[in-house]
C-alpha cells in the first residue's frame, strides 16, 4: 500500500479529502471565505485605497456621508472616512485580536486543564469552581468589565488589541479548560498511561508526552468556533464604545455604532459593509468549524460516504471508516 503524501496528511487537506457532497461544499465555502479574510488582513496596506484614519487627499477633504462613487467605491462615513478602507483595515484588527486572544486562551486553558484533570484532588475542585464561576457570567458583560479594568474603555492600536484580547481570553479559558480536563480524565485511565507509570515515567513526562498529545485532538474544532466568537465579542465591545479608538485602528463594531443615525436618514452604505464583513467572516469560520466537527465523528463519515457511493461500495466505505476510527484510537 502506497504511503499517503505529506500534503494529503495536512490537517485541513486531510479533512477535505474525507468530506463528500454537501459537507465538502460547506467546508470549501468556509475555507474560501477564511482565505479571503486572511489575505485581506495581511495585505491591507496594499489593498486599501486610503488609510483607516485618512480624511483628505491631494484633491482636498473627502467629505462626510458621500454616496458610493468613483473615488470612494463604498462611500464615506459620517466622520469623513473612506468606508472601503475602514472595512479592509478592520480585517487586520480582527485578525490580530483573534490570534492574540485564542493563543493566550489555548495556552492557559490547556495548562490548567491537563494539570487539573491529571492530578485531581483539591486543586481540581478549586479550578473547576473558578472556571464554572467565570463561565456563568455573560460573555459580553465579562469582556466589557475586563476591557474597562485593563484600558479604561479605549486605547491605542496595540493597547486596544491587547485589552480586547485579554478580555476575550478570560471568557475563553473556561471553555478550553473544560474540554482538555474532560479528555485528560478519560485518557489517564487508558492502559498506555498505566504502563508508563509502571515503567517509572515521571508525572510531568506522562502529562506532556502521553496525555497532552492525545487530549488536544479536538482543539482545532474549538479554535474555529472561538475565533468567530472573538470577532463578535470584539465587534460588541467596539459597538458599545469600549473598543479601540477610531484614530488608532479601524474596527467594524465602532463603525456600526457611528452609522446608527445614518440608517434612519436613508444612508445605508455606512452600516451595510461593516456589518456584511462581520457576517461573512463569522459565517466562513463557522462553516469550517462545523464541518470539522462533523468530520471528526467516524459514524457520520460512514453515513455520508455510504450515501454518496453506490450500494456496492457502501460496505467498503464502512470498512475504511472503521479502520480510520481504530487508527485514531491508537
Short mmCIF file of C-alpha atoms in Angstrom, two decimals:
data_model
loop_
_atom_site.label_atom_id
_atom_site.label_comp_id
_atom_site.label_asym_id
_atom_site.label_seq_id
_atom_site.Cartn_x
_atom_site.Cartn_y
_atom_site.Cartn_z
CA UNK A 1 0.00 0.00 0.00
CA UNK A 2 1.43 3.38 -1.01
CA UNK A 3 2.09 5.87 1.73
CA UNK A 4 -0.10 8.96 1.81
CA UNK A 5 1.77 12.08 0.73
CA UNK A 6 2.68 14.75 3.25
CA UNK A 7 0.35 17.22 1.53
CA UNK A 8 -2.62 14.84 1.90
CA UNK A 9 -1.91 14.43 5.62
CA UNK A 10 -2.08 18.14 6.41
CA UNK A 11 -4.96 18.86 8.84
CA UNK A 12 -7.33 20.82 6.60
CA UNK A 13 -6.40 18.90 3.43
CA UNK A 14 -6.98 15.58 5.19
CA UNK A 15 -10.44 16.62 6.35
CA UNK A 16 -11.29 17.98 2.90
CA UNK A 17 -10.40 14.66 1.28
CA UNK A 18 -12.64 12.87 3.79
CA UNK A 19 -15.64 15.09 3.08
CA UNK A 20 -18.25 14.33 0.44
CA UNK A 21 -21.29 16.01 -1.08
CA UNK A 22 -22.79 18.96 0.75
CA UNK A 23 -20.26 18.61 3.56
CA UNK A 24 -17.40 19.20 1.12
CA UNK A 25 -19.21 22.19 -0.35
CA UNK A 26 -19.69 23.77 3.10
CA UNK A 27 -16.06 23.18 4.01
CA UNK A 28 -14.84 24.58 0.69
CA UNK A 29 -17.04 27.69 1.03
CA UNK A 30 -15.80 28.28 4.57
CA UNK A 31 -12.16 27.86 3.53
CA UNK A 32 -12.58 30.31 0.64
CA UNK A 33 -14.13 32.95 2.91
CA UNK A 34 -11.42 32.46 5.55
CA UNK A 35 -8.69 32.65 2.89
CA UNK A 36 -10.10 35.94 1.56
CA UNK A 37 -10.26 37.29 5.12
CA UNK A 38 -6.65 36.30 5.85
CA UNK A 39 -5.32 37.70 2.57
CA UNK A 40 -7.23 40.94 3.07
CA UNK A 41 -5.85 41.32 6.59
CA UNK A 42 -2.28 40.53 5.59
CA UNK A 43 -2.24 42.78 2.53
CA UNK A 44 -4.43 45.58 3.89
CA UNK A 45 -1.83 48.33 3.18
CA UNK A 46 -1.76 47.28 -0.48
CA UNK A 47 -5.50 46.75 -0.94
CA UNK A 48 -6.87 49.78 0.92
CA UNK A 49 -7.03 52.91 -1.26
CA UNK A 50 -6.62 55.18 1.78
CA UNK A 51 -5.51 54.99 5.40
CA UNK A 52 -8.04 53.96 8.04
CA UNK A 53 -7.93 57.44 9.63
CA UNK A 54 -7.35 59.44 6.43
CA UNK A 55 -9.77 62.33 5.88
CA UNK A 56 -8.31 64.00 2.80
CA UNK A 57 -6.07 63.50 -0.22
CA UNK A 58 -4.35 65.80 -2.69
CA UNK A 59 -7.72 66.99 -4.01
CA UNK A 60 -8.98 68.05 -0.59
CA UNK A 61 -11.11 66.53 2.14
CA UNK A 62 -13.28 63.50 1.37
CA UNK A 63 -16.49 64.94 2.78
CA UNK A 64 -18.92 63.20 5.12
CA UNK A 65 -21.60 60.69 4.11
CA UNK A 66 -20.79 60.68 0.41
CA UNK A 67 -22.62 58.04 -1.59
CA UNK A 68 -20.54 55.37 -3.37
CA UNK A 69 -18.76 56.93 -6.34
CA UNK A 70 -15.66 56.60 -8.48
CA UNK A 71 -13.27 57.95 -5.85
CA UNK A 72 -14.91 56.19 -2.89
CA UNK A 73 -16.32 52.87 -4.09
CA UNK A 74 -18.27 52.26 -0.86
CA UNK A 75 -18.85 55.89 0.09
CA UNK A 76 -17.67 57.76 3.18
CA UNK A 77 -18.76 57.71 6.82
CA UNK A 78 -20.27 60.46 8.95
CA UNK A 79 -16.75 61.23 10.16
CA UNK A 80 -15.43 61.55 6.61
CA UNK A 81 -13.53 58.24 6.46
CA UNK A 82 -13.48 56.04 3.36
CA UNK A 83 -15.77 53.04 4.04
CA UNK A 84 -13.83 50.60 1.85
CA UNK A 85 -10.55 51.45 3.54
CA UNK A 86 -12.09 51.11 7.01
CA UNK A 87 -13.53 47.69 6.12
CA UNK A 88 -10.20 46.43 4.75
CA UNK A 89 -8.13 47.76 7.65
CA UNK A 90 -10.73 46.37 10.08
CA UNK A 91 -9.93 42.85 8.92
CA UNK A 92 -6.34 43.30 10.14
CA UNK A 93 -7.56 44.45 13.57
CA UNK A 94 -9.90 41.46 13.80
CA UNK A 95 -7.13 39.04 12.83
CA UNK A 96 -4.74 40.46 15.42
CA UNK A 97 -7.34 40.11 18.18
CA UNK A 98 -8.20 36.55 17.11
CA UNK A 99 -4.56 35.43 17.10
CA UNK A 100 -3.63 37.01 20.44
CA UNK A 101 -6.80 36.01 22.30
CA UNK A 102 -7.04 32.43 21.05
CA UNK A 103 -3.31 31.73 21.51
CA UNK A 104 -3.38 33.05 25.09
CA UNK A 105 -6.57 31.18 25.97
CA UNK A 106 -5.29 27.94 24.42
CA UNK A 107 -2.01 28.11 26.34
CA UNK A 108 -3.62 28.87 29.72
CA UNK A 109 -6.65 26.62 29.18
CA UNK A 110 -4.57 23.60 28.13
CA UNK A 111 -2.13 24.01 31.01
CA UNK A 112 -4.87 24.28 33.63
CA UNK A 113 -6.97 21.52 32.03
CA UNK A 114 -4.16 18.96 31.94
CA UNK A 115 -2.94 19.74 35.46
CA UNK A 116 -6.46 19.72 36.90
CA UNK A 117 -7.61 16.55 35.12
CA UNK A 118 -4.48 14.50 35.78
CA UNK A 119 -3.60 15.50 39.32
CA UNK A 120 -7.17 15.79 40.61
CA UNK A 121 -7.72 16.35 44.34
CA UNK A 122 -8.33 19.74 45.91
CA UNK A 123 -6.58 21.59 43.06
CA UNK A 124 -9.03 20.09 40.57
CA UNK A 125 -12.03 21.11 42.68
CA UNK A 126 -10.78 24.68 43.12
CA UNK A 127 -10.06 25.15 39.40
CA UNK A 128 -13.43 23.67 38.41
CA UNK A 129 -15.29 26.02 40.76
CA UNK A 130 -13.36 29.08 39.50
CA UNK A 131 -13.88 28.23 35.83
CA UNK A 132 -17.56 27.46 36.37
CA UNK A 133 -17.98 30.81 38.13
CA UNK A 134 -16.35 32.64 35.20
CA UNK A 135 -18.37 30.62 32.69
CA UNK A 136 -21.61 31.61 34.43
CA UNK A 137 -21.12 35.31 33.62
CA UNK A 138 -22.50 36.64 30.31
CA UNK A 139 -19.68 36.65 27.77
CA UNK A 140 -20.01 40.24 26.58
CA UNK A 141 -20.55 41.65 30.08
CA UNK A 142 -17.40 39.95 31.35
CA UNK A 143 -15.46 41.24 28.34
CA UNK A 144 -16.70 44.80 28.98
CA UNK A 145 -15.66 44.70 32.63
CA UNK A 146 -12.24 43.28 31.74
CA UNK A 147 -11.70 45.87 28.99
CA UNK A 148 -12.57 48.73 31.38
CA UNK A 149 -10.20 47.40 34.04
CA UNK A 150 -7.31 46.95 31.57
CA UNK A 151 -7.56 50.01 29.34
CA UNK A 152 -10.25 52.24 30.77
CA UNK A 153 -12.50 51.53 27.79
CA UNK A 154 -10.45 52.75 24.82
CA UNK A 155 -6.80 52.64 23.90
CA UNK A 156 -4.23 52.74 21.10
CA UNK A 157 -3.88 50.02 18.49
CA UNK A 158 -1.65 47.61 20.39
CA UNK A 159 -3.07 48.59 23.77
CA UNK A 160 -6.60 48.18 22.47
CA UNK A 161 -5.81 44.89 20.75
CA UNK A 162 -4.16 43.60 23.92
CA UNK A 163 -7.06 44.77 26.11
CA UNK A 164 -9.66 43.24 23.81
CA UNK A 165 -7.62 40.03 23.51
CA UNK A 166 -7.20 39.71 27.28
CA UNK A 167 -10.92 40.32 27.87
CA UNK A 168 -11.79 37.64 25.30
CA UNK A 169 -9.15 35.30 26.74
CA UNK A 170 -10.79 35.44 30.17
CA UNK A 171 -14.02 34.30 28.55
CA UNK A 172 -12.41 31.51 26.51
CA UNK A 173 -10.19 29.92 29.18
CA UNK A 174 -13.07 28.01 30.87
CA UNK A 175 -14.09 26.53 27.51
CA UNK A 176 -10.63 25.14 26.77
CA UNK A 177 -10.27 24.09 30.40
CA UNK A 178 -13.47 22.03 30.27
CA UNK A 179 -12.57 20.30 27.00
CA UNK A 180 -8.97 19.46 27.97
CA UNK A 181 -9.87 18.41 31.52
CA UNK A 182 -12.56 16.01 30.30
CA UNK A 183 -10.16 14.45 27.79
CA UNK A 184 -7.41 14.22 30.41
CA UNK A 185 -9.67 12.43 32.90
CA UNK A 186 -10.56 9.91 30.20
CA UNK A 187 -7.02 9.42 28.89
CA UNK A 188 -5.31 8.96 32.27
CA UNK A 189 -7.35 5.76 32.76
CA UNK A 190 -6.04 4.25 29.49
CA UNK A 191 -3.74 1.24 29.54
CA UNK A 192 -0.76 3.00 27.94
CA UNK A 193 -0.77 5.62 30.72
CA UNK A 194 -0.79 2.91 33.36
CA UNK A 195 2.05 1.18 31.52
CA UNK A 196 4.08 4.38 31.56
CA UNK A 197 3.58 4.62 35.32
CA UNK A 198 4.73 1.04 35.80
CA UNK A 199 7.86 1.73 33.72
CA UNK A 200 8.72 4.56 36.09
CA UNK A 201 7.94 7.60 33.92
CA UNK A 202 7.64 10.82 35.87
CA UNK A 203 4.33 12.60 36.31
CA UNK A 204 5.28 15.55 34.10
CA UNK A 205 6.62 13.24 31.37
CA UNK A 206 3.33 11.32 31.31
CA UNK A 207 1.30 14.54 31.28
CA UNK A 208 3.28 16.06 28.39
CA UNK A 209 4.21 13.04 26.29
CA UNK A 210 1.13 10.83 26.65
CA UNK A 211 -1.80 12.86 27.98
CA UNK A 212 -1.29 16.24 26.32
CA UNK A 213 -0.66 14.81 22.87
CA UNK A 214 -3.94 12.88 22.86
CA UNK A 215 -6.06 15.42 24.73
CA UNK A 216 -5.56 18.20 22.18
CA UNK A 217 -7.07 16.45 19.15
CA UNK A 218 -10.32 18.40 19.41
CA UNK A 219 -8.62 21.81 19.73
CA UNK A 220 -8.94 22.70 16.00
CA UNK A 221 -12.70 22.46 16.37
CA UNK A 222 -12.79 24.68 19.46
CA UNK A 223 -10.29 27.08 17.84
CA UNK A 224 -12.51 27.77 14.82
CA UNK A 225 -15.66 28.24 16.88
CA UNK A 226 -13.90 30.54 19.35
CA UNK A 227 -12.40 32.58 16.51
CA UNK A 228 -15.87 33.52 15.29
CA UNK A 229 -16.93 34.31 18.85
CA UNK A 230 -13.85 36.52 19.24
CA UNK A 231 -14.89 38.60 16.24
CA UNK A 232 -18.40 39.02 17.63
CA UNK A 233 -17.07 39.97 21.07
CA UNK A 234 -14.66 42.50 19.56
CA UNK A 235 -17.47 43.97 17.47
CA UNK A 236 -19.69 44.15 20.54
CA UNK A 237 -17.02 45.98 22.52
CA UNK A 238 -16.49 48.45 19.69
CA UNK A 239 -20.23 48.96 19.18
CA UNK A 240 -20.71 49.80 22.85
CA UNK A 241 -17.74 52.18 22.88
CA UNK A 242 -15.28 50.02 24.83
CA UNK A 243 -13.02 49.10 21.94
CA UNK A 244 -10.12 50.69 20.09
CA UNK A 245 -10.03 54.40 19.36
CA UNK A 246 -11.01 55.17 15.74
CA UNK A 247 -7.81 57.11 15.09
CA UNK A 248 -5.68 54.19 16.33
CA UNK A 249 -7.19 51.41 14.18
CA UNK A 250 -10.25 50.54 12.11
CA UNK A 251 -12.79 48.38 13.91
CA UNK A 252 -16.06 47.13 12.44
CA UNK A 253 -18.09 47.39 15.65
CA UNK A 254 -17.21 51.05 16.13
CA UNK A 255 -18.15 51.83 12.53
CA UNK A 256 -21.54 50.19 13.08
CA UNK A 257 -22.07 52.31 16.17
CA UNK A 258 -21.35 55.50 14.25
CA UNK A 259 -23.76 54.51 11.48
CA UNK A 260 -26.85 54.11 13.68
CA UNK A 261 -28.12 57.62 12.93
CA UNK A 262 -27.42 57.16 9.22
CA UNK A 263 -29.86 54.27 8.88
CA UNK A 264 -32.89 56.42 9.73
CA UNK A 265 -31.74 59.01 7.17
CA UNK A 266 -31.55 56.53 4.30
CA UNK A 267 -27.72 56.43 4.31
CA UNK A 268 -27.25 52.67 4.02
CA UNK A 269 -23.61 52.29 2.91
CA UNK A 270 -22.05 53.24 6.24
CA UNK A 271 -23.65 50.27 8.01
CA UNK A 272 -24.14 47.62 5.32
CA UNK A 273 -20.49 46.97 4.51
CA UNK A 274 -19.01 46.74 8.05
CA UNK A 275 -21.97 44.57 9.06
CA UNK A 276 -21.55 42.37 5.98
CA UNK A 277 -17.85 41.94 6.79
CA UNK A 278 -18.68 40.69 10.29
CA UNK A 279 -21.39 38.32 9.00
CA UNK A 280 -19.25 36.86 6.20
CA UNK A 281 -16.15 36.26 8.32
CA UNK A 282 -18.15 34.68 11.15
CA UNK A 283 -20.05 32.58 8.60
CA UNK A 284 -16.84 31.35 6.96
CA UNK A 285 -15.17 30.41 10.25
CA UNK A 286 -18.36 28.74 11.49
CA UNK A 287 -18.69 26.68 8.30
CA UNK A 288 -15.13 25.42 8.72
CA UNK A 289 -15.67 24.67 12.41
CA UNK A 290 -18.95 22.84 11.94
CA UNK A 291 -17.55 20.84 9.01
CA UNK A 292 -14.52 19.76 11.03
CA UNK A 293 -16.81 18.85 13.92
CA UNK A 294 -18.90 16.61 11.66
CA UNK A 295 -15.86 15.02 10.07
CA UNK A 296 -14.42 14.21 13.49
CA UNK A 297 -17.28 11.73 14.02
CA UNK A 298 -16.38 8.44 12.25
CA UNK A 299 -20.01 7.24 12.25
CA UNK A 300 -21.14 10.39 10.47
CA UNK A 301 -18.36 9.97 7.90
CA UNK A 302 -19.54 6.41 7.25
CA UNK A 303 -23.14 7.51 6.65
CA UNK A 304 -22.09 10.31 4.29
CA UNK A 305 -19.78 8.07 2.30
CA UNK A 306 -22.42 5.36 2.05
CA UNK A 307 -24.96 7.90 0.79
CA UNK A 308 -22.54 9.31 -1.79
CA UNK A 309 -21.42 5.95 -3.18
CA UNK A 310 -23.20 3.08 -4.87
CA UNK A 311 -24.70 0.32 -2.73
CA UNK A 312 -21.88 -1.99 -3.80
CA UNK A 313 -19.30 0.40 -2.34
CA UNK A 314 -21.17 1.10 0.92
CA UNK A 315 -19.68 -1.90 2.72
CA UNK A 316 -16.16 -0.97 1.65
CA UNK A 317 -16.68 2.63 2.81
CA UNK A 318 -17.84 1.44 6.22
CA UNK A 319 -14.78 -0.81 6.50
CA UNK A 320 -12.43 2.06 5.65
CA UNK A 321 -14.08 4.27 8.24
CA UNK A 322 -13.80 1.56 10.86
CA UNK A 323 -10.08 1.33 10.14
CA UNK A 324 -9.77 5.10 10.47
CA UNK A 325 -11.56 5.00 13.80
CA UNK A 326 -9.23 2.27 15.02
CA UNK A 327 -6.21 4.29 13.85
CA UNK A 328 -7.46 7.43 15.66
CA UNK A 329 -7.95 5.40 18.84
CA UNK A 330 -4.40 4.07 18.64
#
